[in-house]
Each structure stands twice: as structure tokens, then as C-alpha cells.
Amino acid sequence: MMMTMKTLLMASLVILIFGCSEPKDVKSAVQQQDVQSILDAARAANELAHQRQHAWTITGKLLADATAALNANDEVTALVAAERALFTANAAIAQADKEQKVWRDRVPH
């Protein structure tokens, strides 16, 4: 009975894995689109941080790394760099907001 359950479980797992997986080309194209959208958002956030004069230098390097990895079809590396770039760009914007508020609090009214 236990052997039958193990066999049934393994067969179900194999069917689930192979039956639900996408072809590599389709999966890669979707992944590249996702990475590209994150990269675009990171670029936009970094531009806003530059406009507010609070951009971090690491963000530019991460954007360059993500772009190079995406061009080399290394979606995993591109995704990591793009997500980090988006995080640092948003952190720079948050820092700009905080600095603006703190500056206002320091100025006597």
C-alpha cells in the first residue's frame, strides 16, 4: 500500500511539473518582459531622484549591470540588478522626501 502511494505521488508530481511547465522560449520571453518593466521603472525612479538631486551612484551602476545582463540574455542576473536598482532609486526618493521634511522642521517659523 505504501509503495503504491509513493508511486502515485511521484507520478502525479512528474505530471504536474512537466504538464504545467512552459516552453523555455516562451518563459524566457515573458521573463525578459518582466525584467524590462522593472528596469524601466527603476530608470524612471532614478530620473526622479536625479531631478530631486538625491540620486545614489550605485543605482546607475545597477542599471548598467541589469541592461548588460539583459542584453546577454541572462535574465536572472538582470532581474536581480534591476530589482536592486529599483529599490535604491526608491530609497533615494524616500531620502529626498525625508530630507525635505527635516529641513522644514529645522527652519524657524
PDB file of C-alpha atoms in Angstrom:
ATOM      1  CA  MET A   1       0.000   0.000   0.000  1.00  0.00           C
ATOM      2  CA  MET A   2       2.782   2.430   0.938  1.00  0.00           C
ATOM      3  CA  MET A   3       4.713   1.641  -2.239  1.00  0.00           C
ATOM      4  CA  THR A   4       1.604   2.289  -4.344  1.00  0.00           C
ATOM      5  CA  MET A   5       1.087   5.668  -2.637  1.00  0.00           C
ATOM      6  CA  LYS A   6       4.726   6.627  -3.263  1.00  0.00           C
ATOM      7  CA  THR A   7       4.465   5.618  -6.915  1.00  0.00           C
ATOM      8  CA  LEU A   8       1.208   7.513  -7.338  1.00  0.00           C
ATOM      9  CA  LEU A   9       2.669  10.582  -5.635  1.00  0.00           C
ATOM     10  CA  MET A  10       5.786  10.526  -7.807  1.00  0.00           C
ATOM     11  CA  ALA A  11       3.752  10.058 -10.992  1.00  0.00           C
ATOM     12  CA  SER A  12       1.491  12.954 -10.016  1.00  0.00           C
ATOM     13  CA  LEU A  13       4.500  15.136  -9.286  1.00  0.00           C
ATOM     14  CA  VAL A  14       6.109  14.340 -12.641  1.00  0.00           C
ATOM     15  CA  ILE A  15       2.872  15.105 -14.493  1.00  0.00           C
ATOM     16  CA  LEU A  16       2.447  18.329 -12.547  1.00  0.00           C
ATOM     17  CA  ILE A  17       5.988  19.503 -13.242  1.00  0.00           C
ATOM     18  CA  PHE A  18       6.092  18.630 -16.927  1.00  0.00           C
ATOM     19  CA  GLY A  19       2.445  19.323 -17.632  1.00  0.00           C
ATOM     20  CA  CYS A  20       2.494  22.834 -16.174  1.00  0.00           C
ATOM     21  CA  SER A  21       5.861  23.998 -17.383  1.00  0.00           C
ATOM     22  CA  GLU A  22       6.063  26.444 -20.263  1.00  0.00           C
ATOM     23  CA  PRO A  23       8.378  26.004 -23.210  1.00  0.00           C
ATOM     24  CA  LYS A  24      11.729  27.647 -22.476  1.00  0.00           C
ATOM     25  CA  ASP A  25      11.443  30.201 -25.285  1.00  0.00           C
ATOM     26  CA  VAL A  26       8.042  31.422 -24.105  1.00  0.00           C
ATOM     27  CA  LYS A  27       9.155  31.500 -20.468  1.00  0.00           C
ATOM     28  CA  SER A  28      12.319  33.386 -21.419  1.00  0.00           C
ATOM     29  CA  ALA A  29      10.389  35.970 -23.426  1.00  0.00           C
ATOM     30  CA  VAL A  30       7.958  36.539 -20.570  1.00  0.00           C
ATOM     31  CA  GLN A  31      10.823  36.797 -18.095  1.00  0.00           C
ATOM     32  CA  GLN A  32      12.608  39.334 -20.319  1.00  0.00           C
ATOM     33  CA  GLN A  33       9.428  41.435 -20.470  1.00  0.00           C
ATOM     34  CA  ASP A  34       9.148  41.338 -16.669  1.00  0.00           C
ATOM     35  CA  VAL A  35      12.790  42.304 -16.255  1.00  0.00           C
ATOM     36  CA  GLN A  36      12.388  45.070 -18.827  1.00  0.00           C
ATOM     37  CA  SER A  37       9.375  46.517 -17.000  1.00  0.00           C
ATOM     38  CA  ILE A  38      11.257  46.514 -13.686  1.00  0.00           C
ATOM     39  CA  LEU A  39      14.254  48.066 -15.422  1.00  0.00           C
ATOM     40  CA  ASP A  40      12.042  50.775 -16.951  1.00  0.00           C
ATOM     41  CA  ALA A  41      10.514  51.523 -13.536  1.00  0.00           C
ATOM     42  CA  ALA A  42      13.986  51.724 -11.994  1.00  0.00           C
ATOM     43  CA  ARG A  43      15.139  54.133 -14.708  1.00  0.00           C
ATOM     44  CA  ALA A  44      12.081  56.342 -14.157  1.00  0.00           C
ATOM     45  CA  ALA A  45      12.589  56.345 -10.387  1.00  0.00           C
ATOM     46  CA  ASN A  46      16.285  57.113 -10.814  1.00  0.00           C
ATOM     47  CA  GLU A  47      15.428  60.016 -13.125  1.00  0.00           C
ATOM     48  CA  LEU A  48      13.065  61.377 -10.477  1.00  0.00           C
ATOM     49  CA  ALA A  49      15.794  61.015  -7.845  1.00  0.00           C
ATOM     50  CA  HIS A  50      18.167  62.935 -10.152  1.00  0.00           C
ATOM     51  CA  GLN A  51      15.580  65.678 -10.615  1.00  0.00           C
ATOM     52  CA  ARG A  52      15.314  65.961  -6.854  1.00  0.00           C
ATOM     53  CA  GLN A  53      19.136  65.962  -6.621  1.00  0.00           C
ATOM     54  CA  HIS A  54      19.203  62.867  -4.428  1.00  0.00           C
ATOM     55  CA  ALA A  55      20.208  60.082  -6.828  1.00  0.00           C
ATOM     56  CA  TRP A  56      22.550  57.434  -5.482  1.00  0.00           C
ATOM     57  CA  THR A  57      25.593  56.496  -7.559  1.00  0.00           C
ATOM     58  CA  ILE A  58      25.043  52.771  -7.017  1.00  0.00           C
ATOM     59  CA  THR A  59      21.732  52.949  -8.878  1.00  0.00           C
ATOM     60  CA  GLY A  60      23.426  53.950 -12.132  1.00  0.00           C
ATOM     61  CA  LYS A  61      25.827  51.018 -11.848  1.00  0.00           C
ATOM     62  CA  LEU A  62      22.975  48.617 -11.127  1.00  0.00           C
ATOM     63  CA  LEU A  63      21.027  49.924 -14.122  1.00  0.00           C
ATOM     64  CA  ALA A  64      24.071  49.385 -16.356  1.00  0.00           C
ATOM     65  CA  ASP A  65      24.587  45.881 -14.936  1.00  0.00           C
ATOM     66  CA  ALA A  66      20.927  44.976 -15.470  1.00  0.00           C
ATOM     67  CA  THR A  67      20.972  46.273 -19.040  1.00  0.00           C
ATOM     68  CA  ALA A  68      24.165  44.379 -19.867  1.00  0.00           C
ATOM     69  CA  ALA A  69      22.815  41.161 -18.356  1.00  0.00           C
ATOM     70  CA  LEU A  70      19.513  41.526 -20.191  1.00  0.00           C
ATOM     71  CA  ASN A  71      21.356  42.090 -23.483  1.00  0.00           C
ATOM     72  CA  ALA A  72      23.357  38.928 -22.766  1.00  0.00           C
ATOM     73  CA  ASN A  73      20.073  37.015 -22.155  1.00  0.00           C
ATOM     74  CA  ASP A  74      20.995  36.434 -18.510  1.00  0.00           C
ATOM     75  CA  GLU A  75      17.533  37.110 -17.110  1.00  0.00           C
ATOM     76  CA  VAL A  76      18.351  36.032 -13.555  1.00  0.00           C
ATOM     77  CA  THR A  77      21.272  38.435 -13.169  1.00  0.00           C
ATOM     78  CA  ALA A  78      19.331  41.168 -14.955  1.00  0.00           C
ATOM     79  CA  LEU A  79      16.342  40.688 -12.661  1.00  0.00           C
ATOM     80  CA  VAL A  80      18.446  40.885  -9.503  1.00  0.00           C
ATOM     81  CA  ALA A  81      20.242  44.035 -10.674  1.00  0.00           C
ATOM     82  CA  ALA A  82      17.004  45.656 -11.909  1.00  0.00           C
ATOM     83  CA  GLU A  83      15.225  44.958  -8.616  1.00  0.00           C
ATOM     84  CA  ARG A  84      18.165  46.361  -6.641  1.00  0.00           C
ATOM     85  CA  ALA A  85      18.245  49.427  -8.898  1.00  0.00           C
ATOM     86  CA  LEU A  86      14.532  49.982  -8.347  1.00  0.00           C
ATOM     87  CA  PHE A  87      14.991  49.591  -4.598  1.00  0.00           C
ATOM     88  CA  THR A  88      17.903  52.044  -4.416  1.00  0.00           C
ATOM     89  CA  ALA A  89      16.153  54.571  -6.661  1.00  0.00           C
ATOM     90  CA  ASN A  90      13.039  54.445  -4.491  1.00  0.00           C
ATOM     91  CA  ALA A  91      15.189  54.703  -1.367  1.00  0.00           C
ATOM     92  CA  ALA A  92      16.848  57.815  -2.796  1.00  0.00           C
ATOM     93  CA  ILE A  93      13.422  59.345  -3.423  1.00  0.00           C
ATOM     94  CA  ALA A  94      12.351  58.471   0.132  1.00  0.00           C
ATOM     95  CA  GLN A  95      15.542  60.055   1.417  1.00  0.00           C
ATOM     96  CA  ALA A  96      14.790  63.213  -0.584  1.00  0.00           C
ATOM     97  CA  ASP A  97      11.299  63.352   0.939  1.00  0.00           C
ATOM     98  CA  LYS A  98      12.666  62.872   4.441  1.00  0.00           C
ATOM     99  CA  GLU A  99      15.396  65.466   3.964  1.00  0.00           C
ATOM    100  CA  GLN A 100      12.857  67.983   2.708  1.00  0.00           C
ATOM    101  CA  LYS A 101      10.647  67.409   5.752  1.00  0.00           C
ATOM    102  CA  VAL A 102      13.553  67.532   8.193  1.00  0.00           C
ATOM    103  CA  TRP A 103      14.844  70.719   6.605  1.00  0.00           C
ATOM    104  CA  ARG A 104      11.425  72.342   7.025  1.00  0.00           C
ATOM    105  CA  ASP A 105      11.333  71.236  10.668  1.00  0.00           C
ATOM    106  CA  ARG A 106      14.743  72.853  11.291  1.00  0.00           C
ATOM    107  CA  VAL A 107      13.795  76.221   9.836  1.00  0.00           C
ATOM    108  CA  PRO A 108      12.305  78.528  12.494  1.00  0.00           C
ATOM    109  CA  HIS A 109       8.793  79.709  11.705  1.00  0.00           C
TER     110      HIS A 109
END
